[in-house]
Amino acid sequence: MTSKYPTLVKWGKESVEIEFDPAAGVAGLKKELQDRTGVPMDRMKIMPKSKGLWKGVLKDDTSLADLPLSKISPPIQMLLMGSATLPVEPVKKTVFLEDLPPEEAAKMVEPSGLINLGNTCYLNSVVQCLRVVPHLRDGLRRYIPNRNGNNANNQQAQLHALLLTSLLSTMETLDKSPEAVSPNNLVMATKMVFPQMAQTGPQGQPMQQDAEEFYSSVMNVCSNELRGNDVLKAAFTGHTGSSEAPKAEELNGATNVIDAVFGMKMEEVLTCDELSVPEADKDAMETEGTNENALVEPPVVTYDLHRKLVCNIQGGSDTNSQVNITHIAEGIQLSLTGKLEKYSDVLGRNAQWTRSQKIARLPPYLVVQFGRFYWKATPDSQDHAGVKCKVMKPVAFHSVLDIYDFCNDKVKSVLKVSRDKAAQEEEDRVAKKLRGEDETDDKKESGDDAVMEEDTKPAAAEAADDDDDDDD
């Protein structure tokens, strides 16, 4: 059997790489070059560039099999002369989107949508956000319903299993379909598990529901069902192909998939405003001793688990506040601080306290809720004490959310390493540009810095407008 030899054919300014088969003869060589270049066979002139080949222009009766090709160092080099007059067949066949199977076509177009089945936009928006989380999908695939217990528990477990299997099925159907998908089974399961979402209006039409309420309800069901080492291992290794169980620092004490993937450890500090001591008075306290005016209420530090941050658009904790929120970072900061009335052990009565929250543990996925609803008191109305209002003003946010300022000192110390490195590289890039160094290198470094900046941002936020009352 004759071997094929890698060959480089120089044709004008182009270089054509082929596999030269001497057994096919001159006609076979010319036919392959015609297909690759469009030069007709009868107008070709092929000359050697490597030593050991034929001399002059290749003739049609030359026996290529007799050439000592094995002694020529690869690649064999030839020179082709001739003008292309024939259409060239593409090396890779063009495949049109219409000819692809549905599951392949779904990967080539924009993500598929979900059909609105009557005020089901609350469900559609939450599913579209959750479908991009591979940890949740892998956990759902490994989920085995728990059927132990009495009949009531079994019935609840069956409903939960129906909801979770419908959720996974809807996500997988979206991946395989280039067209909009109808979430009939998921909507039906949702109304069975959460009866409040099956409410209808006077004419029998489905009522509008709360996207944040649906999200929180689904998260509660998932946190109760997606438990156990097998499910946690699948959630963190299924999409990576790894067989190693997740490390303890990845889970951070979480016993279910939801808290491991979305859970944030929040540090809350309460300080009493009426007993706070100014910095200037601290030295005087140390020298003069403790008196009634220098009493200090120790800060109350507690830790809690949250599954989302809230971007308060109207007022925050203080309903009388008239803060003008224009960016997501301002709204988040507003939700993490506030005032409240609490009993003071030192004063022996209720006092005004300042609440401040910081993130003590970052999750793999950070969810941000836009709190667009607030309660407005109507003291002049005889029909009601207040009404629910929606804030319609726009709030800007970028594709990358920097949450460094929302973290406590321990988390900041970890994030600061990468931030300082990115800042130094940016300074070096600007300095090189000012010195007028190679522009091409600057562009390359700029691209590298952009990647570094994106990688070292503390977290990315999935922010979506919810049709929800602000729980906080």
PDB file of N, CA and C in Angstrom, residues 412-471:
ATOM      1  N   LYS A 412     -12.841  40.633  52.326  1.00  0.00           N
ATOM      2  CA  LYS A 412     -12.103  41.660  51.578  1.00  0.00           C
ATOM      3  C   LYS A 412     -10.618  41.323  51.465  1.00  0.00           C
ATOM      4  N   SER A 413     -10.052  40.763  52.531  1.00  0.00           N
ATOM      5  CA  SER A 413      -8.625  40.432  52.500  1.00  0.00           C
ATOM      6  C   SER A 413      -8.313  39.385  51.439  1.00  0.00           C
ATOM      7  N   VAL A 414      -9.260  38.494  51.178  1.00  0.00           N
ATOM      8  CA  VAL A 414      -9.073  37.484  50.135  1.00  0.00           C
ATOM      9  C   VAL A 414      -9.218  38.109  48.755  1.00  0.00           C
ATOM     10  N   LEU A 415     -10.214  38.953  48.603  1.00  0.00           N
ATOM     11  CA  LEU A 415     -10.469  39.572  47.303  1.00  0.00           C
ATOM     12  C   LEU A 415      -9.403  40.615  46.946  1.00  0.00           C
ATOM     13  N   LYS A 416      -8.789  41.214  47.956  1.00  0.00           N
ATOM     14  CA  LYS A 416      -7.856  42.312  47.717  1.00  0.00           C
ATOM     15  C   LYS A 416      -6.616  41.856  46.949  1.00  0.00           C
ATOM     16  N   VAL A 417      -6.225  40.592  47.104  1.00  0.00           N
ATOM     17  CA  VAL A 417      -5.030  40.098  46.423  1.00  0.00           C
ATOM     18  C   VAL A 417      -5.176  40.223  44.911  1.00  0.00           C
ATOM     19  N   SER A 418      -6.276  39.729  44.382  1.00  0.00           N
ATOM     20  CA  SER A 418      -6.505  39.799  42.938  1.00  0.00           C
ATOM     21  C   SER A 418      -6.785  41.219  42.479  1.00  0.00           C
ATOM     22  N   ARG A 419      -7.465  41.995  43.301  1.00  0.00           N
ATOM     23  CA  ARG A 419      -7.764  43.379  42.924  1.00  0.00           C
ATOM     24  C   ARG A 419      -6.473  44.199  42.803  1.00  0.00           C
ATOM     25  N   ASP A 420      -5.570  44.021  43.746  1.00  0.00           N
ATOM     26  CA  ASP A 420      -4.303  44.753  43.698  1.00  0.00           C
ATOM     27  C   ASP A 420      -3.479  44.340  42.483  1.00  0.00           C
ATOM     28  N   LYS A 421      -3.500  43.049  42.166  1.00  0.00           N
ATOM     29  CA  LYS A 421      -2.751  42.573  41.008  1.00  0.00           C
ATOM     30  C   LYS A 421      -3.305  43.163  39.718  1.00  0.00           C
ATOM     31  N   ALA A 422      -4.631  43.194  39.601  1.00  0.00           N
ATOM     32  CA  ALA A 422      -5.253  43.766  38.404  1.00  0.00           C
ATOM     33  C   ALA A 422      -4.979  45.264  38.299  1.00  0.00           C
ATOM     34  N   ALA A 423      -5.010  45.954  39.448  1.00  0.00           N
ATOM     35  CA  ALA A 423      -4.742  47.396  39.436  1.00  0.00           C
ATOM     36  C   ALA A 423      -3.304  47.685  39.021  1.00  0.00           C
ATOM     37  N   GLN A 424      -2.347  46.864  39.497  1.00  0.00           N
ATOM     38  CA  GLN A 424      -0.954  47.075  39.137  1.00  0.00           C
ATOM     39  C   GLN A 424      -0.730  46.842  37.651  1.00  0.00           C
ATOM     40  N   GLU A 425      -1.361  45.815  37.107  1.00  0.00           N
ATOM     41  CA  GLU A 425      -1.223  45.548  35.674  1.00  0.00           C
ATOM     42  C   GLU A 425      -1.833  46.668  34.837  1.00  0.00           C
ATOM     43  N   GLU A 426      -2.904  47.255  35.316  1.00  0.00           N
ATOM     44  CA  GLU A 426      -3.503  48.378  34.601  1.00  0.00           C
ATOM     45  C   GLU A 426      -2.579  49.592  34.641  1.00  0.00           C
ATOM     46  N   GLU A 427      -1.944  49.835  35.778  1.00  0.00           N
ATOM     47  CA  GLU A 427      -0.996  50.950  35.866  1.00  0.00           C
ATOM     48  C   GLU A 427       0.186  50.732  34.923  1.00  0.00           C
ATOM     49  N   ASP A 428       0.681  49.507  34.852  1.00  0.00           N
ATOM     50  CA  ASP A 428       1.803  49.212  33.955  1.00  0.00           C
ATOM     51  C   ASP A 428       1.413  49.417  32.498  1.00  0.00           C
ATOM     52  N   ARG A 429       0.198  49.029  32.156  1.00  0.00           N
ATOM     53  CA  ARG A 429      -0.263  49.200  30.776  1.00  0.00           C
ATOM     54  C   ARG A 429      -0.350  50.678  30.404  1.00  0.00           C
ATOM     55  N   VAL A 430      -0.894  51.488  31.316  1.00  0.00           N
ATOM     56  CA  VAL A 430      -1.010  52.924  31.049  1.00  0.00           C
ATOM     57  C   VAL A 430       0.375  53.564  30.951  1.00  0.00           C
ATOM     58  N   ALA A 431       1.295  53.133  31.824  1.00  0.00           N
ATOM     59  CA  ALA A 431       2.647  53.689  31.792  1.00  0.00           C
ATOM     60  C   ALA A 431       3.342  53.370  30.466  1.00  0.00           C
ATOM     61  N   LYS A 432       3.170  52.149  29.963  1.00  0.00           N
ATOM     62  CA  LYS A 432       3.764  51.783  28.678  1.00  0.00           C
ATOM     63  C   LYS A 432       3.176  52.607  27.536  1.00  0.00           C
ATOM     64  N   LYS A 433       1.884  52.842  27.629  1.00  0.00           N
ATOM     65  CA  LYS A 433       1.241  53.626  26.578  1.00  0.00           C
ATOM     66  C   LYS A 433       1.747  55.063  26.583  1.00  0.00           C
ATOM     67  N   LEU A 434       1.945  55.620  27.772  1.00  0.00           N
ATOM     68  CA  LEU A 434       2.450  56.984  27.868  1.00  0.00           C
ATOM     69  C   LEU A 434       3.881  57.091  27.367  1.00  0.00           C
ATOM     70  N   ARG A 435       4.649  55.991  27.501  1.00  0.00           N
ATOM     71  CA  ARG A 435       6.017  55.994  27.001  1.00  0.00           C
ATOM     72  C   ARG A 435       6.086  55.764  25.498  1.00  0.00           C
ATOM     73  N   GLY A 436       4.923  55.482  24.891  1.00  0.00           N
ATOM     74  CA  GLY A 436       4.876  55.290  23.446  1.00  0.00           C
ATOM     75  C   GLY A 436       5.465  53.982  22.987  1.00  0.00           C
ATOM     76  N   GLU A 437       5.332  52.930  23.788  1.00  0.00           N
ATOM     77  CA  GLU A 437       5.858  51.634  23.390  1.00  0.00           C
ATOM     78  C   GLU A 437       4.935  50.990  22.375  1.00  0.00           C
ATOM     79  N   ASP A 438       5.327  49.799  21.895  1.00  0.00           N
ATOM     80  CA  ASP A 438       4.652  49.133  20.783  1.00  0.00           C
ATOM     81  C   ASP A 438       3.146  49.081  21.015  1.00  0.00           C
ATOM     82  N   GLU A 439       2.399  49.616  20.055  1.00  0.00           N
ATOM     83  CA  GLU A 439       0.949  49.678  20.172  1.00  0.00           C
ATOM     84  C   GLU A 439       0.332  48.297  20.133  1.00  0.00           C
ATOM     85  N   THR A 440       0.924  47.405  19.336  1.00  0.00           N
ATOM     86  CA  THR A 440       0.390  46.037  19.248  1.00  0.00           C
ATOM     87  C   THR A 440       0.483  45.343  20.590  1.00  0.00           C
ATOM     88  N   ASP A 441       1.639  45.502  21.265  1.00  0.00           N
ATOM     89  CA  ASP A 441       1.807  44.891  22.572  1.00  0.00           C
ATOM     90  C   ASP A 441       0.822  45.474  23.566  1.00  0.00           C
ATOM     91  N   ASP A 442       0.595  46.811  23.436  1.00  0.00           N
ATOM     92  CA  ASP A 442      -0.353  47.440  24.350  1.00  0.00           C
ATOM     93  C   ASP A 442      -1.745  46.863  24.189  1.00  0.00           C
ATOM     94  N   LYS A 443      -2.137  46.641  22.930  1.00  0.00           N
ATOM     95  CA  LYS A 443      -3.469  46.086  22.695  1.00  0.00           C
ATOM     96  C   LYS A 443      -3.588  44.688  23.276  1.00  0.00           C
ATOM     97  N   LYS A 444      -2.522  43.913  23.126  1.00  0.00           N
ATOM     98  CA  LYS A 444      -2.537  42.553  23.666  1.00  0.00           C
ATOM     99  C   LYS A 444      -2.642  42.586  25.185  1.00  0.00           C
ATOM    100  N   GLU A 445      -1.841  43.472  25.819  1.00  0.00           N
ATOM    101  CA  GLU A 445      -1.885  43.577  27.257  1.00  0.00           C
ATOM    102  C   GLU A 445      -3.234  44.077  27.724  1.00  0.00           C
ATOM    103  N   SER A 446      -3.820  44.999  26.930  1.00  0.00           N
ATOM    104  CA  SER A 446      -5.140  45.499  27.278  1.00  0.00           C
ATOM    105  C   SER A 446      -6.148  44.378  27.301  1.00  0.00           C
ATOM    106  N   GLY A 447      -6.071  43.491  26.329  1.00  0.00           N
ATOM    107  CA  GLY A 447      -6.969  42.338  26.315  1.00  0.00           C
ATOM    108  C   GLY A 447      -6.741  41.442  27.503  1.00  0.00           C
ATOM    109  N   ASP A 448      -5.461  41.231  27.874  1.00  0.00           N
ATOM    110  CA  ASP A 448      -5.157  40.402  29.028  1.00  0.00           C
ATOM    111  C   ASP A 448      -5.691  41.038  30.303  1.00  0.00           C
ATOM    112  N   ASP A 449      -5.540  42.382  30.399  1.00  0.00           N
ATOM    113  CA  ASP A 449      -6.027  43.061  31.584  1.00  0.00           C
ATOM    114  C   ASP A 449      -7.538  42.972  31.689  1.00  0.00           C
ATOM    115  N   ALA A 450      -8.204  43.051  30.522  1.00  0.00           N
ATOM    116  CA  ALA A 450      -9.660  42.963  30.541  1.00  0.00           C
ATOM    117  C   ALA A 450     -10.107  41.618  31.070  1.00  0.00           C
ATOM    118  N   VAL A 451      -9.424  40.558  30.645  1.00  0.00           N
ATOM    119  CA  VAL A 451      -9.756  39.223  31.140  1.00  0.00           C
ATOM    120  C   VAL A 451      -9.485  39.128  32.630  1.00  0.00           C
ATOM    121  N   MET A 452      -8.326  39.675  33.067  1.00  0.00           N
ATOM    122  CA  MET A 452      -7.982  39.636  34.481  1.00  0.00           C
ATOM    123  C   MET A 452      -9.000  40.393  35.306  1.00  0.00           C
ATOM    124  N   GLU A 453      -9.421  41.556  34.778  1.00  0.00           N
ATOM    125  CA  GLU A 453     -10.385  42.361  35.514  1.00  0.00           C
ATOM    126  C   GLU A 453     -11.690  41.609  35.671  1.00  0.00           C
ATOM    127  N   GLU A 454     -12.116  40.929  34.603  1.00  0.00           N
ATOM    128  CA  GLU A 454     -13.364  40.185  34.674  1.00  0.00           C
ATOM    129  C   GLU A 454     -13.252  39.018  35.637  1.00  0.00           C
ATOM    130  N   ASP A 455     -12.079  38.336  35.621  1.00  0.00           N
ATOM    131  CA  ASP A 455     -11.904  37.173  36.469  1.00  0.00           C
ATOM    132  C   ASP A 455     -11.799  37.545  37.933  1.00  0.00           C
ATOM    133  N   THR A 456     -11.288  38.744  38.231  1.00  0.00           N
ATOM    134  CA  THR A 456     -11.040  39.097  39.611  1.00  0.00           C
ATOM    135  C   THR A 456     -12.150  39.918  40.224  1.00  0.00           C
ATOM    136  N   LYS A 457     -13.190  40.178  39.494  1.00  0.00           N
ATOM    137  CA  LYS A 457     -14.321  40.829  40.120  1.00  0.00           C
ATOM    138  C   LYS A 457     -14.887  39.904  41.190  1.00  0.00           C
ATOM    139  N   PRO A 458     -15.342  40.420  42.308  1.00  0.00           N
ATOM    140  CA  PRO A 458     -15.761  39.561  43.397  1.00  0.00           C
ATOM    141  C   PRO A 458     -16.894  38.619  43.041  1.00  0.00           C
ATOM    142  N   ALA A 459     -17.880  39.059  42.272  1.00  0.00           N
ATOM    143  CA  ALA A 459     -18.997  38.164  41.982  1.00  0.00           C
ATOM    144  C   ALA A 459     -19.785  38.728  40.834  1.00  0.00           C
ATOM    145  N   ALA A 460     -20.572  37.843  40.170  1.00  0.00           N
ATOM    146  CA  ALA A 460     -21.483  38.278  39.129  1.00  0.00           C
ATOM    147  C   ALA A 460     -22.889  38.183  39.671  1.00  0.00           C
ATOM    148  N   ALA A 461     -23.754  39.128  39.295  1.00  0.00           N
ATOM    149  CA  ALA A 461     -25.105  39.148  39.831  1.00  0.00           C
ATOM    150  C   ALA A 461     -26.096  38.809  38.757  1.00  0.00           C
ATOM    151  N   GLU A 462     -27.042  37.965  39.100  1.00  0.00           N
ATOM    152  CA  GLU A 462     -28.162  37.721  38.214  1.00  0.00           C
ATOM    153  C   GLU A 462     -29.263  38.662  38.686  1.00  0.00           C
ATOM    154  N   ALA A 463     -29.463  39.789  37.999  1.00  0.00           N
ATOM    155  CA  ALA A 463     -30.402  40.800  38.431  1.00  0.00           C
ATOM    156  C   ALA A 463     -31.575  40.816  37.469  1.00  0.00           C
ATOM    157  N   ALA A 464     -32.773  40.729  38.029  1.00  0.00           N
ATOM    158  CA  ALA A 464     -33.953  40.764  37.184  1.00  0.00           C
ATOM    159  C   ALA A 464     -35.035  41.512  37.923  1.00  0.00           C
ATOM    160  N   ASP A 465     -35.861  42.237  37.194  1.00  0.00           N
ATOM    161  CA  ASP A 465     -36.971  42.952  37.804  1.00  0.00           C
ATOM    162  C   ASP A 465     -38.019  41.928  38.215  1.00  0.00           C
ATOM    163  N   ASP A 466     -38.373  41.927  39.529  1.00  0.00           N
ATOM    164  CA  ASP A 466     -39.364  40.988  40.030  1.00  0.00           C
ATOM    165  C   ASP A 466     -40.682  41.728  40.230  1.00  0.00           C
ATOM    166  N   ASP A 467     -41.756  40.981  40.076  1.00  0.00           N
ATOM    167  CA  ASP A 467     -43.076  41.568  40.313  1.00  0.00           C
ATOM    168  C   ASP A 467     -43.449  41.325  41.772  1.00  0.00           C
ATOM    169  N   ASP A 468     -42.507  41.688  42.694  1.00  0.00           N
ATOM    170  CA  ASP A 468     -42.616  41.199  44.064  1.00  0.00           C
ATOM    171  C   ASP A 468     -42.637  42.326  45.056  1.00  0.00           C
ATOM    172  N   ASP A 469     -43.329  42.108  46.183  1.00  0.00           N
ATOM    173  CA  ASP A 469     -43.188  42.977  47.342  1.00  0.00           C
ATOM    174  C   ASP A 469     -41.831  42.745  47.941  1.00  0.00           C
ATOM    175  N   ASP A 470     -41.221  43.800  48.445  1.00  0.00           N
ATOM    176  CA  ASP A 470     -39.914  43.680  49.092  1.00  0.00           C
ATOM    177  C   ASP A 470     -40.128  43.098  50.482  1.00  0.00           C
ATOM    178  N   ASP A 471     -39.608  41.872  50.697  1.00  0.00           N
ATOM    179  CA  ASP A 471     -39.814  41.213  51.976  1.00  0.00           C
ATOM    180  C   ASP A 471     -39.159  41.967  53.114  1.00  0.00           C
TER     181      ASP A 471
END
